[in-house]
XYZ file of C-alpha atoms in Angstrom:
441
model
C 7.530 14.751 -27.102
C 10.347 15.640 -29.559
C 10.569 18.704 -31.768
C 11.813 18.608 -35.362
C 15.403 19.365 -34.303
C 15.578 16.436 -31.888
C 13.959 14.093 -34.408
C 16.501 15.142 -37.039
C 19.278 14.538 -34.540
C 17.935 11.056 -33.780
C 17.734 10.313 -37.503
C 21.310 11.443 -38.103
C 22.395 9.394 -35.071
C 20.767 6.296 -36.576
C 22.576 6.927 -39.861
C 26.009 7.561 -38.416
C 25.652 4.645 -35.972
C 25.119 2.271 -38.861
C 27.561 3.922 -41.266
C 30.533 4.100 -38.885
C 30.497 0.315 -38.442
C 31.766 -0.296 -41.965
C 34.545 2.272 -42.464
C 35.824 1.244 -39.045
C 36.405 -2.239 -40.465
C 37.428 -1.409 -44.029
C 40.170 1.071 -43.013
C 42.157 -1.469 -40.991
C 41.082 -4.604 -42.867
C 42.660 -3.270 -46.052
C 45.991 -3.040 -44.201
C 45.593 -6.585 -42.884
C 45.042 -7.715 -46.478
C 48.164 -5.890 -47.583
C 50.105 -7.584 -44.766
C 48.778 -11.022 -45.768
C 49.775 -10.385 -49.395
C 53.270 -9.154 -48.501
C 53.832 -12.171 -46.261
C 52.758 -14.483 -49.079
C 55.109 -12.748 -51.505
C 57.906 -13.107 -48.993
C 57.362 -16.721 -47.857
C 55.258 -18.272 -50.661
C 53.372 -20.055 -47.882
C 49.790 -20.685 -49.018
C 48.323 -19.959 -45.571
C 48.801 -16.253 -46.176
C 47.077 -16.172 -49.550
C 44.225 -18.346 -48.219
C 43.685 -15.841 -45.433
C 43.803 -13.051 -48.024
C 41.196 -14.706 -50.246
C 38.748 -15.131 -47.373
C 39.061 -11.637 -45.981
C 39.066 -9.849 -49.326
C 35.492 -11.123 -49.805
C 34.466 -9.687 -46.449
C 36.277 -6.449 -47.306
C 34.287 -6.112 -50.548
C 31.007 -6.564 -48.668
C 32.041 -4.102 -45.963
C 33.296 -1.517 -48.437
C 30.054 -1.632 -50.425
C 27.877 -1.053 -47.357
C 30.155 1.747 -46.203
C 29.733 3.580 -49.518
C 25.944 3.179 -49.623
C 25.395 4.305 -46.025
C 27.813 7.204 -46.477
C 25.862 8.532 -49.460
C 22.586 8.243 -47.529
C 24.070 10.117 -44.609
C 25.379 12.943 -46.786
C 21.889 13.517 -48.222
C 20.775 14.628 -44.793
C 23.007 17.692 -44.932
C 20.539 19.059 -47.468
C 17.299 17.500 -46.264
C 17.579 17.885 -42.488
C 20.473 20.288 -41.904
C 20.479 23.002 -44.589
C 21.763 25.561 -42.085
C 25.000 23.601 -41.783
C 26.027 24.066 -45.397
C 24.602 27.590 -45.547
C 26.841 28.619 -42.648
C 30.005 26.534 -42.999
C 29.657 25.087 -46.503
C 32.707 27.057 -47.682
C 34.773 24.842 -45.376
C 32.812 21.596 -45.149
C 32.190 21.398 -48.907
C 35.852 21.465 -50.011
C 36.910 19.009 -47.283
C 34.238 16.527 -48.389
C 35.247 17.107 -52.016
C 38.918 16.457 -51.213
C 37.876 13.150 -49.652
C 36.087 12.125 -52.846
C 38.756 13.362 -55.268
C 41.853 12.100 -53.467
C 40.594 9.037 -51.622
C 37.390 7.595 -53.019
C 38.572 7.773 -56.631
C 41.838 6.106 -55.622
C 39.993 3.301 -53.838
C 37.465 2.862 -56.645
C 40.177 2.761 -59.310
C 42.229 0.001 -57.727
C 39.482 -1.902 -55.912
C 38.566 -3.822 -59.053
C 42.176 -4.935 -59.558
C 42.401 -5.935 -55.898
C 39.165 -7.963 -55.967
C 39.293 -9.542 -59.431
C 42.799 -9.116 -60.793
C 44.829 -11.610 -58.771
C 45.230 -13.977 -61.746
C 44.863 -11.340 -64.464
C 47.634 -8.884 -63.639
C 51.162 -9.310 -62.372
C 51.650 -10.141 -58.698
C 53.505 -6.848 -58.199
C 50.612 -4.835 -59.648
C 48.066 -6.724 -57.553
C 50.093 -6.084 -54.420
C 50.374 -2.406 -55.358
C 46.606 -2.237 -55.890
C 46.034 -3.691 -52.425
C 48.374 -1.089 -50.940
C 46.692 1.787 -52.772
C 43.237 0.684 -51.618
C 44.551 0.578 -48.038
C 46.174 3.973 -48.466
C 42.952 5.347 -49.966
C 40.785 4.184 -47.063
C 43.191 5.768 -44.582
C 43.390 8.992 -46.587
C 39.586 9.064 -46.642
C 39.582 8.855 -42.844
C 42.071 11.738 -42.792
C 39.663 14.108 -44.558
C 36.567 13.025 -42.649
C 38.342 13.362 -39.313
C 39.696 16.732 -40.397
C 36.164 18.044 -40.986
C 34.734 16.465 -37.861
C 37.610 17.746 -35.735
C 37.208 21.221 -37.204
C 33.583 21.104 -36.034
C 34.927 20.338 -32.553
C 37.789 22.853 -32.525
C 37.248 25.318 -35.403
C 40.157 27.471 -36.529
C 41.435 29.218 -39.680
C 38.246 31.040 -40.695
C 36.347 34.280 -40.276
C 32.641 35.048 -40.116
C 31.096 37.477 -42.595
C 27.372 38.135 -42.433
C 26.829 34.870 -40.581
C 28.820 32.760 -43.063
C 32.207 31.130 -42.389
C 34.977 31.877 -44.896
C 38.345 30.077 -44.836
C 41.402 32.201 -44.125
C 44.011 29.479 -43.517
C 43.500 25.967 -44.874
C 46.427 24.557 -42.915
C 44.797 25.693 -39.666
C 41.459 24.294 -40.835
C 42.788 20.883 -41.838
C 45.242 20.521 -38.962
C 42.988 22.099 -36.354
C 43.916 21.692 -32.653
C 42.195 18.322 -32.140
C 42.652 16.764 -35.591
C 45.799 14.669 -35.145
C 44.745 13.359 -31.732
C 41.303 12.385 -32.989
C 42.676 10.866 -36.207
C 45.135 8.715 -34.271
C 42.404 7.615 -31.851
C 40.087 6.668 -34.728
C 42.730 4.765 -36.710
C 43.766 2.762 -33.665
C 40.093 2.074 -32.902
C 39.706 0.787 -36.455
C 42.704 -1.506 -36.054
C 41.493 -2.776 -32.707
C 37.945 -3.371 -33.941
C 39.126 -5.208 -37.047
C 41.595 -7.312 -35.070
C 38.802 -8.655 -32.882
C 36.538 -9.307 -35.882
C 39.279 -11.277 -37.647
C 40.125 -13.172 -34.457
C 36.443 -13.821 -33.709
C 35.489 -15.064 -37.175
C 38.657 -17.185 -37.453
C 37.890 -18.632 -34.004
C 34.415 -19.504 -35.285
C 36.104 -21.448 -38.085
C 38.484 -23.097 -35.618
C 35.569 -24.143 -33.385
C 33.972 -25.693 -36.480
C 37.072 -27.851 -36.854
C 38.789 -25.884 -39.591
C 42.138 -25.849 -37.807
C 44.097 -24.996 -40.935
C 47.312 -22.948 -41.032
C 45.433 -19.994 -42.594
C 42.900 -19.912 -39.745
C 45.552 -20.268 -37.061
C 47.755 -17.563 -38.561
C 44.737 -15.237 -38.852
C 44.002 -15.683 -35.158
C 47.621 -15.151 -34.163
C 48.135 -12.038 -36.284
C 44.844 -10.518 -35.084
C 45.506 -11.296 -31.413
C 49.022 -9.872 -31.450
C 47.761 -6.776 -33.278
C 44.924 -6.340 -30.772
C 47.220 -6.657 -27.752
C 49.555 -4.026 -29.211
C 46.853 -1.587 -30.262
C 44.914 -1.896 -26.999
C 47.939 -0.421 -25.224
C 48.382 2.204 -27.939
C 44.749 3.218 -27.503
C 45.285 3.875 -23.797
C 48.055 6.361 -24.609
C 46.036 7.841 -27.480
C 42.997 8.256 -25.251
C 45.102 9.952 -22.585
C 46.452 12.430 -25.126
C 42.970 13.090 -26.498
C 41.732 13.670 -22.954
C 44.391 16.344 -22.406
C 43.361 17.943 -25.691
C 39.708 17.926 -24.630
C 40.602 19.439 -21.273
C 42.320 22.295 -23.100
C 39.887 22.962 -25.954
C 36.518 21.545 -24.806
C 36.501 21.716 -20.993
C 32.683 21.612 -20.790
C 32.667 18.260 -22.595
C 35.262 16.887 -20.193
C 33.355 18.149 -17.150
C 30.204 16.416 -18.416
C 32.077 13.179 -19.073
C 33.299 13.234 -15.464
C 30.075 14.605 -13.893
C 32.172 17.397 -12.393
C 29.810 20.130 -11.182
C 32.104 22.443 -9.234
C 35.575 23.641 -10.201
C 38.033 21.924 -7.918
C 41.539 20.575 -7.533
C 42.483 17.010 -6.746
C 39.374 15.668 -8.489
C 38.559 12.017 -7.789
C 38.201 9.483 -10.578
C 34.481 8.741 -10.500
C 33.998 5.066 -11.183
C 30.251 5.429 -10.807
C 27.841 8.242 -10.028
C 24.190 9.228 -10.228
C 24.184 12.793 -11.603
C 21.141 14.966 -10.915
C 20.668 17.666 -13.557
C 17.854 19.170 -11.470
C 19.943 19.586 -8.319
C 23.172 20.079 -10.314
C 25.132 17.659 -8.187
C 25.819 13.942 -7.918
C 23.332 12.220 -5.631
C 25.705 9.291 -5.228
C 29.240 8.591 -6.390
C 32.107 6.182 -5.951
C 35.549 7.542 -6.760
C 39.268 7.225 -6.189
C 40.618 10.443 -4.591
C 42.807 12.709 -6.748
C 43.151 10.124 -9.533
C 40.862 12.076 -11.861
C 43.079 15.167 -11.723
C 46.186 13.038 -12.139
C 44.809 11.406 -15.296
C 43.273 14.544 -16.809
C 45.959 17.092 -15.944
C 48.935 14.840 -15.082
C 49.034 16.672 -11.748
C 47.836 15.201 -8.456
C 46.123 18.473 -7.492
C 45.371 19.705 -11.009
C 42.327 21.930 -11.384
C 39.309 20.781 -13.395
C 36.669 23.318 -14.345
C 33.160 22.332 -13.245
C 29.885 22.422 -15.173
C 28.448 25.195 -13.017
C 31.085 27.568 -14.408
C 29.746 27.205 -17.961
C 26.729 29.053 -19.314
C 26.156 26.200 -21.768
C 27.290 22.630 -21.565
C 26.402 19.262 -23.132
C 24.030 16.764 -21.464
C 25.738 14.997 -18.568
C 24.026 11.633 -18.217
C 24.630 10.229 -21.756
C 28.241 11.428 -21.741
C 29.053 10.160 -18.257
C 27.694 6.657 -18.798
C 28.780 6.335 -22.457
C 32.360 7.145 -21.526
C 32.429 4.538 -18.762
C 30.856 1.901 -20.979
C 33.384 2.657 -23.748
C 36.294 2.563 -21.325
C 35.043 -0.673 -19.760
C 34.788 -2.386 -23.151
C 38.267 -1.108 -24.011
C 39.740 -2.588 -20.840
C 37.942 -5.877 -21.519
C 39.447 -5.935 -25.024
C 42.893 -5.250 -23.584
C 42.593 -8.064 -21.020
C 41.190 -10.512 -23.571
C 43.868 -9.812 -26.167
C 46.681 -10.071 -23.658
C 45.404 -13.327 -22.138
C 45.120 -14.790 -25.646
C 48.537 -13.446 -26.677
C 50.306 -14.857 -23.635
C 48.661 -18.262 -23.963
C 49.402 -18.476 -27.690
C 52.989 -17.314 -27.161
C 53.574 -19.876 -24.405
C 51.916 -22.850 -26.080
C 52.355 -21.885 -29.723
C 48.829 -22.956 -30.585
C 45.137 -22.160 -30.112
C 42.948 -23.923 -27.569
C 39.193 -24.065 -27.064
C 39.215 -21.520 -24.228
C 40.982 -18.927 -26.386
C 38.734 -19.610 -29.388
C 35.509 -19.231 -27.383
C 36.777 -16.102 -25.649
C 37.720 -14.454 -28.958
C 34.486 -15.511 -30.645
C 32.413 -13.907 -27.871
C 34.401 -10.667 -28.310
C 34.014 -10.530 -32.108
C 32.048 -7.273 -32.246
C 33.245 -5.635 -29.016
C 35.147 -3.022 -31.014
C 31.959 -1.962 -32.772
C 30.299 -1.148 -29.447
C 33.297 0.841 -28.215
C 33.537 2.787 -31.488
C 29.849 3.710 -31.477
C 30.075 4.895 -27.874
C 33.174 6.920 -28.749
C 31.318 8.684 -31.563
C 28.380 9.386 -29.275
C 30.733 10.984 -26.765
C 32.364 13.121 -29.457
C 29.109 14.296 -31.031
C 26.933 14.706 -27.932
C 29.831 16.406 -26.174
C 29.738 19.229 -28.729
C 26.143 20.145 -27.936
C 24.380 22.560 -28.003
C 26.629 23.387 -30.986
C 26.932 21.731 -34.363
C 30.164 23.655 -34.910
C 31.661 24.505 -31.523
C 31.073 28.161 -30.679
C 30.005 28.975 -34.259
C 26.736 27.276 -35.199
C 24.124 25.950 -32.797
C 22.365 22.701 -33.670
C 18.898 24.257 -33.480
C 19.920 26.951 -35.971
C 21.032 24.422 -38.598
C 17.991 22.128 -38.570
C 15.364 22.289 -41.311
C 11.863 23.218 -40.192
C 9.604 20.456 -41.449
C 6.573 18.468 -40.286
C 7.541 16.009 -37.558
C 5.605 13.180 -39.187
C 7.869 13.406 -42.250
C 10.967 12.887 -40.114
C 9.307 10.093 -38.135
C 8.380 8.286 -41.350
C 11.888 8.477 -42.818
C 13.480 7.642 -39.453
C 11.320 4.539 -39.121
C 12.230 3.457 -42.645
C 15.931 3.998 -41.953
C 15.902 2.007 -38.722
C 14.000 -0.932 -40.208
C 16.287 -1.013 -43.255
C 19.424 -0.741 -41.146
C 18.389 -3.531 -38.780
C 17.729 -5.820 -41.744
C 21.030 -4.883 -43.428
C 23.040 -5.320 -40.232
C 21.523 -8.755 -39.638
C 22.215 -9.689 -43.273
C 25.800 -8.406 -43.054
C 26.669 -10.388 -39.928
C 24.968 -13.491 -41.289
C 26.836 -13.158 -44.598
C 30.210 -12.752 -42.876
C 29.733 -15.986 -40.963
C 28.246 -17.655 -44.047
C 31.438 -16.849 -45.977
C 33.481 -18.240 -43.085
C 31.299 -21.357 -42.910
C 31.526 -21.943 -46.669
C 35.291 -21.760 -46.305
C 35.038 -24.580 -43.739
C 32.792 -26.653 -46.036
C 35.111 -26.181 -49.026
C 38.063 -27.207 -46.881
C 36.244 -30.408 -45.873
C 35.491 -31.197 -49.530
C 39.142 -30.725 -50.553
C 40.344 -32.783 -47.579
C 37.943 -35.632 -48.358
C 38.815 -35.655 -52.052
C 42.521 -35.816 -51.240
C 41.879 -38.675 -48.814
């Protein structure tokens, strides 16, 4: 059914799906920790340091899984995709090395102080360590997004005998889509982490731990989510314009746009037929698609039939709508919670349940966003430079199936254990609070 290239793609998809969950949290969570620590230093209110102590444990767990899954994923460049490094290793190799040298070492150096040095070093040094870990995680995202964006919109290189050689590192690092994609990813990280903090804190609140640290965690996360959900709309719009300019085939697939036309409708739903190369059924709002994608009511959008090669339509079309739908749901949820908390100054059961149910919504949206980015580049691994089929290792399919099965089983177990551990830590915090309360009584 699947050849070795497709099986390798599925295996890499499984790896990146699992891996991306953890950096998405650790990038923004480190900044939340820094905020909690600064607020404690400023106010000396124990609610801030209690929130810090809870979430630094979850950060340590998340960071560890992110490192392990990242190493596993990088092995596949050699095992499953040797053609990638053979062709563009002169660019990909240094960018990955910069990430390790400038970011990972920085995080690893100060992580120990952040996790274990609160009562062993000065408060100023501990706060600085927290900041440097946060800065390191963000800087790590900078390099990874630079490489991934270069694969989407490559620039600053020349091909010699089928091998890419860098000619301008500024153009490589700050390629045409890099800043837009970096901003979109960082905001997604903040939004995802905000809902996880709000959801887990709401779980504590529902278990009758209505302490100042829990309440302040919910408030900070909700206000952050409501702000970043609006920021993500603007970021997504800007990224869409960038995609329209540099990857029009991807955009046409996302919108199931077959023929080049002006005044394109916004397709809310459609049933694309790849065989007939048209939409069998569609529901749309006239001209709104062109207005959103070109900022002109009668703006022209190039259709799929004008491209010799284009990415698969069905996964892109439905993934984009699912991602956008989850994003809108996150926006509505965060704003309802923000307004209610602002008006009443407190949490109620309705808000807590709503936030708890949305705990991992950001994960789903982030995964769908990565699928759109990566599938939308097909049939290329590096847009216009290296096709996916030319980079895959030729190996027996049963070998890939065996390793893929092992990966999936391991990842399912680890994901279950991670989620269970996060709520276990939160629950233990509730139990410890009860013990302290009872002893004081």
